Amino acid sequence: MIRLSEAVEDLQVHVVPEADPLLCGVTANSRRVVPGDLFAALPGEHVHGAKFAGAAVAAGAVAILTDAAGLKQADEAGLAETCVVMDDPAAELGLVAARIYGEPARSLRSFGVTGTNGKTTTAYIIDYLLRALKRKPALIGTVELRLAGRTVPATLTTPMPADLQRLLREHADWGGDSLVMEVSSHALAQGRTDPICFSVAGFTNLTQDHLDFHKTMENYYAAKRSLFTPARCARGVVCIDDAWGEKLVGEAQVPVVALRVSEAARGGGDAAGAANSARDTAGSGNTAGEGKAAIFAGVPLWRVSEVRPGVRTSFTLRAPGGEEASFSTNLPGSFNIQNLALALVMVAESGVELGELARATNGKIDPVVPGRMEVLSDYPRVIVDFAHNTAALENAMGALTSTTRGRLIVLTGSAGERDADKRPAMGEAVAKAADLVYITDDDPHDEDPDGIRRDLLRGTARGTARVIEIADRRQAIAQAIAQAAPDDTVLLAGRGHETKQPMRGGEVDLDDRVEARRAIAVRQEAEQGGTPRGKAEKVAEEKQGEITRD
Ligand SMILES: CC(=O)N[C@H]1[C@@H](OP(=O)(O)OP(=O)(O)OC[C@H]2O[C@@H](n3ccc(=O)[nH]c3=O)[C@H](O)[C@@H]2O)O[C@H](CO)[C@@H](O)[C@@H]1O[C@H](C)C(=O)N[C@@H](C)C(=O)N[C@H](CCC(=O)O)C(=O)O
Ligand SMILES: Nc1ncnc2c1ncn2[C@@H]1O[C@H](COP(=O)(O)OP(=O)(O)OP(=O)(O)O)[C@@H](O)[C@H]1O
């Protein structure tokens, strides 16, 4: 517990209360206040938190951290004497919270992952590696929070600052020694992770996303880049498989190493490292032009070679100093080689020898990443993936086509009330890459689900796959799995780890993985019970919902 004056020491404060209460904790949510808390009444998009100052004080808040507008509201409620006022309390909340909770991140070796795609997967792989090294990591990201021996579902990819510091305190008190977290661009723009200075920060890639928030790609990139500054990390690992990564290597304000994966993952073998210099730098023997070589001069280069895709994919990772280690994984998809290599390099850059990583894992990296290329059965191969836009679907299908002997069966829908424009393109992409497509409902929210499916079907008409429309997702999953041959791959795309399906009239429980497991069990029971269904019966079932083209 510290005094309010200690929590705001050295910060630009305009008004302080006469009393200097002891603080037990801090929250920006009036509904979570417990006696002894500081309540951070912050301006929001919908409402000013000061509206809830009365409720917070009634729940036991002993002081209110707010801005001038908040002070005015608190004054009207007769609570001005409890207020401490700053220009931008949201920006300082992380530091204030860290002080109140005793700077918990300082006792944790910390890894922060940013980028458009692959944050969740990379964070789970780092968590897997740290556990193999017998460490006790906290894992914080889009899917769930795993810390202090418990797992809770996540509401944001990166928690708000006061929540984050409280969670880290809990983890450190429990005996945790490390932290892996996804750092979203929203979080970086809002300073949610400050004042954490990550031991190692990692960058996956950057493609168009979240422009509703950032407005331009340059702003979006600048938010990501701000992680690679001395206040936010000690060192960085940057994938240079896209132009934004190359730019970041040149603009990072902390020591960085570069990681090149793309040529190897695309089957280009060892192209990135053709120079074979004694100590690889991103500027030596790289496929980039001279200008880029100048940017990369002296930047140590890690690279991937000998990628062998299959049901298990293997690859070799080479350190700048020349040490090499080989790994294999159950994660499908060449893009996952980027995630795996990034995770390995981030842990290595935190001070773990590559050889030690190979020994601790036995060369096998088999994390379960909920709803991210999650394999639920092998024959037929059934995979649940979060791909919910055209590019992600194309990536996922591309990865599966090369390792599928039979048909590629893809089941997809599209969420309601957002990005309606993408639907025909998604329909077209799946109908061009798959052999059989099930169009079904995703999370319709308040939109008419028939209309969403019609948008997708307009696109599937431009492809060659057979298309079956079944509105009920449960039924569609059951049928897709029941009808698959052992050599087929069934990709259940779009909802990943989600467990609720919001639709008109409320939310229903729906987890694609639960439904898939049920369908797989039904299939196995039929096979073991010796009652394989006749071909005619299968064909008749498969015809249900089929879209016929003129
Ligand atoms: C843009 C953004 O960051 N919005 C966040 C913000 O919402 P807001 O400004 O609308 O808040 P508000 O509802 O106006 O409330 C104002 C204040 O009053 C408080 N309040 C409100 C009601 C109440 O009863 N009591 C109370 O104290 C709130 O806690 C808040 O501090 O503060 C809320 C409370 O902390 C967050 O839930 C909300 O995230 C919303 C849900 C969100 O969708 N955020 C997205 C954009 C986001 O951050 N996404 C990234 C990942 C993106 C990706 O990579 O996919 C993330 O890191 O999750
Ligand atoms: N390195 C990568 N490059 C391109 N696509 C990827 C990569 N990793 C994963 N994907 C695809 O993107 C989807 C989302 O992956 P993941 O959840 O790991 O990323 P994320 O950055 O956490 O995304 P989100 O913020 O949407 O959760 C996966 O389901 C997969 O289809």
Short mmCIF file of N, CA, C and O in Angstrom, two decimals, residues 368-458:
data_model
loop_
_atom_site.label_atom_id
_atom_site.label_comp_id
_atom_site.label_asym_id
_atom_site.label_seq_id
_atom_site.Cartn_x
_atom_site.Cartn_y
_atom_site.Cartn_z
N VAL A 368 -0.65 -25.85 -28.24
CA VAL A 368 -2.06 -25.80 -28.64
C VAL A 368 -2.44 -24.33 -28.60
O VAL A 368 -2.46 -23.72 -27.54
N VAL A 369 -2.70 -23.78 -29.76
CA VAL A 369 -3.09 -22.37 -29.83
C VAL A 369 -4.60 -22.36 -30.10
O VAL A 369 -5.03 -22.73 -31.18
N PRO A 370 -5.40 -21.99 -29.10
CA PRO A 370 -6.84 -22.17 -29.25
C PRO A 370 -7.40 -21.49 -30.50
O PRO A 370 -7.26 -20.29 -30.68
N GLY A 371 -7.96 -22.29 -31.37
CA GLY A 371 -8.65 -21.75 -32.55
C GLY A 371 -7.74 -21.17 -33.61
O GLY A 371 -8.20 -20.48 -34.51
N ARG A 372 -6.43 -21.41 -33.51
CA ARG A 372 -5.51 -20.93 -34.55
C ARG A 372 -4.90 -22.17 -35.20
O ARG A 372 -4.03 -22.82 -34.63
N MET A 373 -5.37 -22.53 -36.38
CA MET A 373 -4.93 -23.74 -37.08
C MET A 373 -4.91 -24.92 -36.09
O MET A 373 -3.98 -25.71 -36.06
N GLU A 374 -5.94 -24.98 -35.26
CA GLU A 374 -5.99 -26.01 -34.22
C GLU A 374 -6.47 -27.32 -34.85
O GLU A 374 -7.58 -27.41 -35.37
N VAL A 375 -5.61 -28.34 -34.78
CA VAL A 375 -5.91 -29.63 -35.42
C VAL A 375 -6.70 -30.50 -34.44
O VAL A 375 -6.22 -30.80 -33.35
N LEU A 376 -7.91 -30.92 -34.84
CA LEU A 376 -8.74 -31.70 -33.93
C LEU A 376 -8.77 -33.17 -34.29
O LEU A 376 -9.15 -34.00 -33.46
N SER A 377 -8.44 -33.50 -35.52
CA SER A 377 -8.32 -34.93 -35.86
C SER A 377 -7.44 -35.03 -37.11
O SER A 377 -7.27 -34.04 -37.84
N ASP A 378 -6.87 -36.24 -37.31
CA ASP A 378 -5.94 -36.40 -38.43
C ASP A 378 -6.58 -37.03 -39.66
O ASP A 378 -6.22 -36.73 -40.79
N TYR A 379 -7.50 -37.99 -39.45
CA TYR A 379 -8.13 -38.68 -40.59
C TYR A 379 -9.63 -38.71 -40.42
O TYR A 379 -10.10 -39.58 -39.67
N PRO A 380 -10.39 -37.83 -41.02
CA PRO A 380 -9.93 -36.71 -41.83
C PRO A 380 -9.28 -35.66 -40.96
O PRO A 380 -9.60 -35.56 -39.78
N ARG A 381 -8.42 -34.86 -41.58
CA ARG A 381 -7.82 -33.77 -40.82
C ARG A 381 -8.88 -32.67 -40.65
O ARG A 381 -9.45 -32.19 -41.64
N VAL A 382 -9.18 -32.35 -39.40
CA VAL A 382 -10.16 -31.31 -39.11
C VAL A 382 -9.44 -30.17 -38.40
O VAL A 382 -8.78 -30.39 -37.37
N ILE A 383 -9.56 -28.97 -38.94
CA ILE A 383 -8.81 -27.82 -38.40
C ILE A 383 -9.76 -26.65 -38.16
O ILE A 383 -10.57 -26.32 -39.02
N VAL A 384 -9.64 -26.05 -36.98
CA VAL A 384 -10.40 -24.83 -36.67
C VAL A 384 -9.43 -23.66 -36.76
O VAL A 384 -8.36 -23.69 -36.16
N ASP A 385 -9.80 -22.64 -37.54
CA ASP A 385 -8.91 -21.47 -37.66
C ASP A 385 -9.71 -20.18 -37.61
O ASP A 385 -10.87 -20.12 -38.03
N PHE A 386 -9.08 -19.15 -37.08
CA PHE A 386 -9.71 -17.85 -36.83
C PHE A 386 -9.81 -17.01 -38.11
O PHE A 386 -10.29 -15.88 -38.07
N ALA A 387 -9.31 -17.55 -39.26
CA ALA A 387 -9.29 -16.75 -40.50
C ALA A 387 -10.67 -16.17 -40.77
O ALA A 387 -11.63 -16.91 -41.01
N HIS A 388 -10.78 -14.83 -40.74
CA HIS A 388 -12.09 -14.23 -40.94
C HIS A 388 -12.04 -13.09 -41.95
O HIS A 388 -12.88 -12.20 -41.94
N ASN A 389 -11.00 -13.10 -42.77
CA ASN A 389 -10.98 -12.17 -43.90
C ASN A 389 -10.33 -12.88 -45.08
O ASN A 389 -9.80 -13.99 -44.93
N THR A 390 -10.39 -12.26 -46.24
CA THR A 390 -9.95 -12.95 -47.46
C THR A 390 -8.49 -13.38 -47.37
O THR A 390 -8.15 -14.52 -47.66
N ALA A 391 -7.63 -12.45 -46.92
CA ALA A 391 -6.19 -12.76 -46.90
C ALA A 391 -5.91 -13.93 -45.95
O ALA A 391 -5.16 -14.86 -46.30
N ALA A 392 -6.52 -13.90 -44.77
CA ALA A 392 -6.27 -14.98 -43.81
C ALA A 392 -6.81 -16.31 -44.34
O ALA A 392 -6.17 -17.36 -44.19
N LEU A 393 -7.98 -16.28 -45.01
CA LEU A 393 -8.52 -17.51 -45.58
C LEU A 393 -7.58 -18.06 -46.65
O LEU A 393 -7.30 -19.26 -46.71
N GLU A 394 -7.09 -17.15 -47.49
CA GLU A 394 -6.18 -17.60 -48.56
C GLU A 394 -4.91 -18.21 -47.97
O GLU A 394 -4.43 -19.25 -48.44
N ASN A 395 -4.38 -17.57 -46.93
CA ASN A 395 -3.19 -18.10 -46.24
C ASN A 395 -3.46 -19.49 -45.71
O ASN A 395 -2.67 -20.42 -45.90
N ALA A 396 -4.58 -19.62 -45.00
CA ALA A 396 -4.89 -20.90 -44.36
C ALA A 396 -5.12 -21.99 -45.41
O ALA A 396 -4.58 -23.10 -45.30
N MET A 397 -5.88 -21.65 -46.45
CA MET A 397 -6.16 -22.66 -47.48
C MET A 397 -4.89 -23.03 -48.25
O MET A 397 -4.66 -24.19 -48.56
N GLY A 398 -4.06 -22.01 -48.51
CA GLY A 398 -2.80 -22.26 -49.22
C GLY A 398 -1.94 -23.24 -48.44
O GLY A 398 -1.33 -24.15 -49.00
N ALA A 399 -1.93 -23.06 -47.13
CA ALA A 399 -1.10 -23.94 -46.30
C ALA A 399 -1.64 -25.36 -46.31
O ALA A 399 -0.87 -26.32 -46.22
N LEU A 400 -2.95 -25.51 -46.42
CA LEU A 400 -3.53 -26.85 -46.30
C LEU A 400 -3.55 -27.59 -47.64
O LEU A 400 -3.43 -28.82 -47.68
N THR A 401 -3.67 -26.85 -48.74
CA THR A 401 -3.77 -27.50 -50.05
C THR A 401 -2.56 -28.41 -50.29
O THR A 401 -2.71 -29.55 -50.71
N SER A 402 -1.37 -27.88 -49.99
CA SER A 402 -0.16 -28.64 -50.33
C SER A 402 0.00 -29.89 -49.47
O SER A 402 0.78 -30.77 -49.81
N THR A 403 -0.72 -29.97 -48.36
CA THR A 403 -0.55 -31.14 -47.49
C THR A 403 -1.83 -31.98 -47.41
O THR A 403 -1.99 -32.79 -46.51
N THR A 404 -2.75 -31.78 -48.37
CA THR A 404 -3.99 -32.55 -48.38
C THR A 404 -4.00 -33.49 -49.58
O THR A 404 -3.83 -33.04 -50.72
N ARG A 405 -4.17 -34.81 -49.30
CA ARG A 405 -4.21 -35.75 -50.44
C ARG A 405 -5.58 -35.77 -51.09
O ARG A 405 -5.72 -35.90 -52.29
N GLY A 406 -6.63 -35.67 -50.25
CA GLY A 406 -7.99 -35.74 -50.78
C GLY A 406 -8.52 -34.36 -51.10
O GLY A 406 -7.83 -33.53 -51.68
N ARG A 407 -9.78 -34.13 -50.69
CA ARG A 407 -10.40 -32.83 -51.00
C ARG A 407 -10.14 -31.82 -49.88
O ARG A 407 -9.99 -32.20 -48.72
N LEU A 408 -10.11 -30.55 -50.25
CA LEU A 408 -10.11 -29.48 -49.24
C LEU A 408 -11.56 -29.01 -49.09
O LEU A 408 -12.16 -28.53 -50.06
N ILE A 409 -12.10 -29.20 -47.89
CA ILE A 409 -13.49 -28.82 -47.61
C ILE A 409 -13.43 -27.61 -46.68
O ILE A 409 -12.81 -27.68 -45.61
N VAL A 410 -14.03 -26.50 -47.09
CA VAL A 410 -13.96 -25.30 -46.25
C VAL A 410 -15.36 -24.86 -45.83
O VAL A 410 -16.27 -24.79 -46.66
N LEU A 411 -15.51 -24.62 -44.55
CA LEU A 411 -16.78 -24.12 -44.02
C LEU A 411 -16.55 -22.69 -43.54
O LEU A 411 -15.63 -22.44 -42.77
N THR A 412 -17.36 -21.78 -44.04
CA THR A 412 -17.20 -20.40 -43.58
C THR A 412 -18.51 -19.63 -43.62
O THR A 412 -19.45 -20.01 -44.30
N GLY A 413 -18.55 -18.55 -42.84
CA GLY A 413 -19.63 -17.58 -42.89
C GLY A 413 -18.97 -16.23 -42.84
O GLY A 413 -17.79 -16.09 -43.19
N SER A 414 -19.67 -15.22 -42.37
CA SER A 414 -19.03 -13.92 -42.16
C SER A 414 -19.83 -13.19 -41.08
O SER A 414 -21.06 -13.30 -41.03
N ALA A 415 -19.12 -12.48 -40.23
CA ALA A 415 -19.79 -11.82 -39.10
C ALA A 415 -20.70 -10.69 -39.59
O ALA A 415 -20.41 -10.04 -40.60
N GLY A 416 -21.79 -10.47 -38.86
CA GLY A 416 -22.72 -9.41 -39.22
C GLY A 416 -22.28 -8.06 -38.69
O GLY A 416 -21.43 -7.97 -37.81
N GLU A 417 -22.85 -7.01 -39.26
CA GLU A 417 -22.66 -5.63 -38.81
C GLU A 417 -21.23 -5.13 -38.91
O GLU A 417 -20.84 -4.24 -38.16
N ARG A 418 -20.40 -5.73 -39.74
CA ARG A 418 -19.04 -5.19 -39.94
C ARG A 418 -18.51 -5.65 -41.29
O ARG A 418 -18.85 -6.74 -41.77
N ASP A 419 -17.71 -4.82 -41.90
CA ASP A 419 -16.98 -5.17 -43.14
C ASP A 419 -17.81 -5.95 -44.16
O ASP A 419 -17.33 -6.95 -44.70
N ALA A 420 -19.02 -5.49 -44.47
CA ALA A 420 -19.87 -6.24 -45.41
C ALA A 420 -19.21 -6.36 -46.78
O ALA A 420 -19.42 -7.35 -47.49
N ASP A 421 -18.39 -5.38 -47.13
CA ASP A 421 -17.77 -5.38 -48.47
C ASP A 421 -16.88 -6.58 -48.73
O ASP A 421 -16.66 -6.96 -49.87
N LYS A 422 -16.34 -7.16 -47.66
CA LYS A 422 -15.38 -8.25 -47.87
C LYS A 422 -16.06 -9.58 -48.24
O LYS A 422 -15.40 -10.52 -48.68
N ARG A 423 -17.37 -9.66 -48.04
CA ARG A 423 -18.03 -10.99 -48.14
C ARG A 423 -17.95 -11.65 -49.52
O ARG A 423 -17.56 -12.82 -49.59
N PRO A 424 -18.29 -10.94 -50.63
CA PRO A 424 -18.19 -11.62 -51.93
C PRO A 424 -16.77 -12.11 -52.20
O PRO A 424 -16.57 -13.20 -52.73
N ALA A 425 -15.77 -11.30 -51.82
CA ALA A 425 -14.37 -11.70 -52.06
C ALA A 425 -14.02 -12.95 -51.25
O ALA A 425 -13.31 -13.84 -51.72
N MET A 426 -14.54 -13.02 -50.03
CA MET A 426 -14.29 -14.23 -49.22
C MET A 426 -14.93 -15.44 -49.89
O MET A 426 -14.33 -16.51 -49.98
N GLY A 427 -16.18 -15.26 -50.37
CA GLY A 427 -16.88 -16.37 -51.04
C GLY A 427 -16.10 -16.83 -52.26
O GLY A 427 -15.91 -18.02 -52.49
N GLU A 428 -15.62 -15.85 -53.01
CA GLU A 428 -14.87 -16.19 -54.24
C GLU A 428 -13.59 -16.95 -53.88
O GLU A 428 -13.25 -17.96 -54.49
N ALA A 429 -12.89 -16.46 -52.87
CA ALA A 429 -11.61 -17.08 -52.49
C ALA A 429 -11.81 -18.54 -52.10
O ALA A 429 -11.07 -19.42 -52.55
N VAL A 430 -12.82 -18.81 -51.29
CA VAL A 430 -12.99 -20.21 -50.86
C VAL A 430 -13.46 -21.08 -52.01
O VAL A 430 -13.02 -22.22 -52.16
N ALA A 431 -14.32 -20.53 -52.88
CA ALA A 431 -14.83 -21.35 -53.98
C ALA A 431 -13.76 -21.59 -55.04
O ALA A 431 -13.86 -22.51 -55.83
N LYS A 432 -12.72 -20.76 -55.05
CA LYS A 432 -11.62 -20.99 -55.99
C LYS A 432 -10.58 -21.95 -55.45
O LYS A 432 -9.96 -22.69 -56.20
N ALA A 433 -10.37 -21.95 -54.13
CA ALA A 433 -9.28 -22.77 -53.58
C ALA A 433 -9.75 -24.14 -53.07
O ALA A 433 -8.97 -25.08 -53.04
N ALA A 434 -11.03 -24.24 -52.67
CA ALA A 434 -11.50 -25.49 -52.06
C ALA A 434 -12.20 -26.36 -53.09
O ALA A 434 -12.54 -25.91 -54.19
N ASP A 435 -12.42 -27.63 -52.70
CA ASP A 435 -13.19 -28.52 -53.57
C ASP A 435 -14.66 -28.49 -53.19
O ASP A 435 -15.53 -28.63 -54.03
N LEU A 436 -14.91 -28.33 -51.91
CA LEU A 436 -16.29 -28.33 -51.42
C LEU A 436 -16.39 -27.23 -50.37
O LEU A 436 -15.53 -27.11 -49.50
N VAL A 437 -17.43 -26.40 -50.49
CA VAL A 437 -17.58 -25.25 -49.58
C VAL A 437 -18.92 -25.33 -48.86
O VAL A 437 -19.95 -25.58 -49.50
N TYR A 438 -18.90 -25.16 -47.56
CA TYR A 438 -20.13 -25.01 -46.80
C TYR A 438 -20.26 -23.54 -46.42
O TYR A 438 -19.37 -22.99 -45.75
N ILE A 439 -21.33 -22.90 -46.85
CA ILE A 439 -21.60 -21.52 -46.45
C ILE A 439 -22.64 -21.58 -45.32
O ILE A 439 -23.72 -22.16 -45.48
N THR A 440 -22.25 -20.99 -44.20
CA THR A 440 -23.10 -21.10 -43.01
C THR A 440 -23.06 -19.78 -42.24
O THR A 440 -22.46 -18.81 -42.70
N ASP A 441 -23.69 -19.75 -41.07
CA ASP A 441 -23.67 -18.50 -40.30
C ASP A 441 -22.41 -18.40 -39.44
O ASP A 441 -21.94 -19.40 -38.88
N ASP A 442 -21.89 -17.19 -39.33
CA ASP A 442 -20.78 -16.89 -38.40
C ASP A 442 -21.45 -16.28 -37.16
O ASP A 442 -22.33 -16.91 -36.57
N ASP A 443 -21.10 -15.09 -36.79
CA ASP A 443 -21.77 -14.38 -35.69
C ASP A 443 -22.60 -13.26 -36.32
O ASP A 443 -22.07 -12.18 -36.58
N PRO A 444 -23.89 -13.49 -36.57
CA PRO A 444 -24.66 -12.49 -37.33
C PRO A 444 -24.90 -11.19 -36.57
O PRO A 444 -25.25 -10.19 -37.17
N HIS A 445 -24.73 -11.20 -35.25
CA HIS A 445 -25.11 -10.03 -34.43
C HIS A 445 -26.55 -9.67 -34.80
O HIS A 445 -27.37 -10.57 -34.95
N ASP A 446 -26.84 -8.37 -35.01
CA ASP A 446 -28.24 -8.00 -35.27
C ASP A 446 -28.60 -7.98 -36.75
O ASP A 446 -29.68 -7.56 -37.13
N GLU A 447 -27.68 -8.45 -37.60
CA GLU A 447 -27.95 -8.41 -39.05
C GLU A 447 -28.72 -9.67 -39.49
O GLU A 447 -28.62 -10.72 -38.85
N ASP A 448 -29.43 -9.54 -40.60
CA ASP A 448 -30.18 -10.68 -41.15
C ASP A 448 -29.19 -11.73 -41.69
O ASP A 448 -28.48 -11.47 -42.67
N PRO A 449 -29.12 -12.92 -41.09
CA PRO A 449 -28.11 -13.91 -41.51
C PRO A 449 -28.31 -14.40 -42.93
O PRO A 449 -27.33 -14.74 -43.61
N ASP A 450 -29.58 -14.42 -43.42
CA ASP A 450 -29.81 -14.86 -44.80
C ASP A 450 -29.09 -13.92 -45.77
O ASP A 450 -28.48 -14.36 -46.75
N GLY A 451 -29.14 -12.62 -45.46
CA GLY A 451 -28.52 -11.62 -46.33
C GLY A 451 -27.00 -11.79 -46.34
O GLY A 451 -26.35 -11.65 -47.39
N ILE A 452 -26.42 -12.12 -45.18
CA ILE A 452 -24.95 -12.31 -45.11
C ILE A 452 -24.55 -13.49 -45.99
O ILE A 452 -23.59 -13.42 -46.77
N ARG A 453 -25.33 -14.57 -45.87
CA ARG A 453 -24.99 -15.75 -46.68
C ARG A 453 -25.14 -15.45 -48.17
O ARG A 453 -24.36 -15.90 -48.99
N ARG A 454 -26.17 -14.66 -48.49
CA ARG A 454 -26.36 -14.30 -49.92
C ARG A 454 -25.15 -13.53 -50.45
O ARG A 454 -24.68 -13.77 -51.55
N ASP A 455 -24.60 -12.61 -49.61
CA ASP A 455 -23.40 -11.86 -50.03
C ASP A 455 -22.23 -12.81 -50.32
O ASP A 455 -21.50 -12.65 -51.30
N LEU A 456 -22.06 -13.80 -49.46
CA LEU A 456 -20.97 -14.76 -49.66
C LEU A 456 -21.22 -15.59 -50.93
O LEU A 456 -20.31 -15.84 -51.72
N LEU A 457 -22.48 -15.98 -51.10
CA LEU A 457 -22.81 -16.84 -52.24
C LEU A 457 -22.63 -16.12 -53.59
O LEU A 457 -22.31 -16.76 -54.59
N ARG A 458 -22.80 -14.79 -53.57
CA ARG A 458 -22.53 -14.04 -54.81
C ARG A 458 -21.09 -14.26 -55.23
O ARG A 458 -20.77 -14.38 -56.39
#
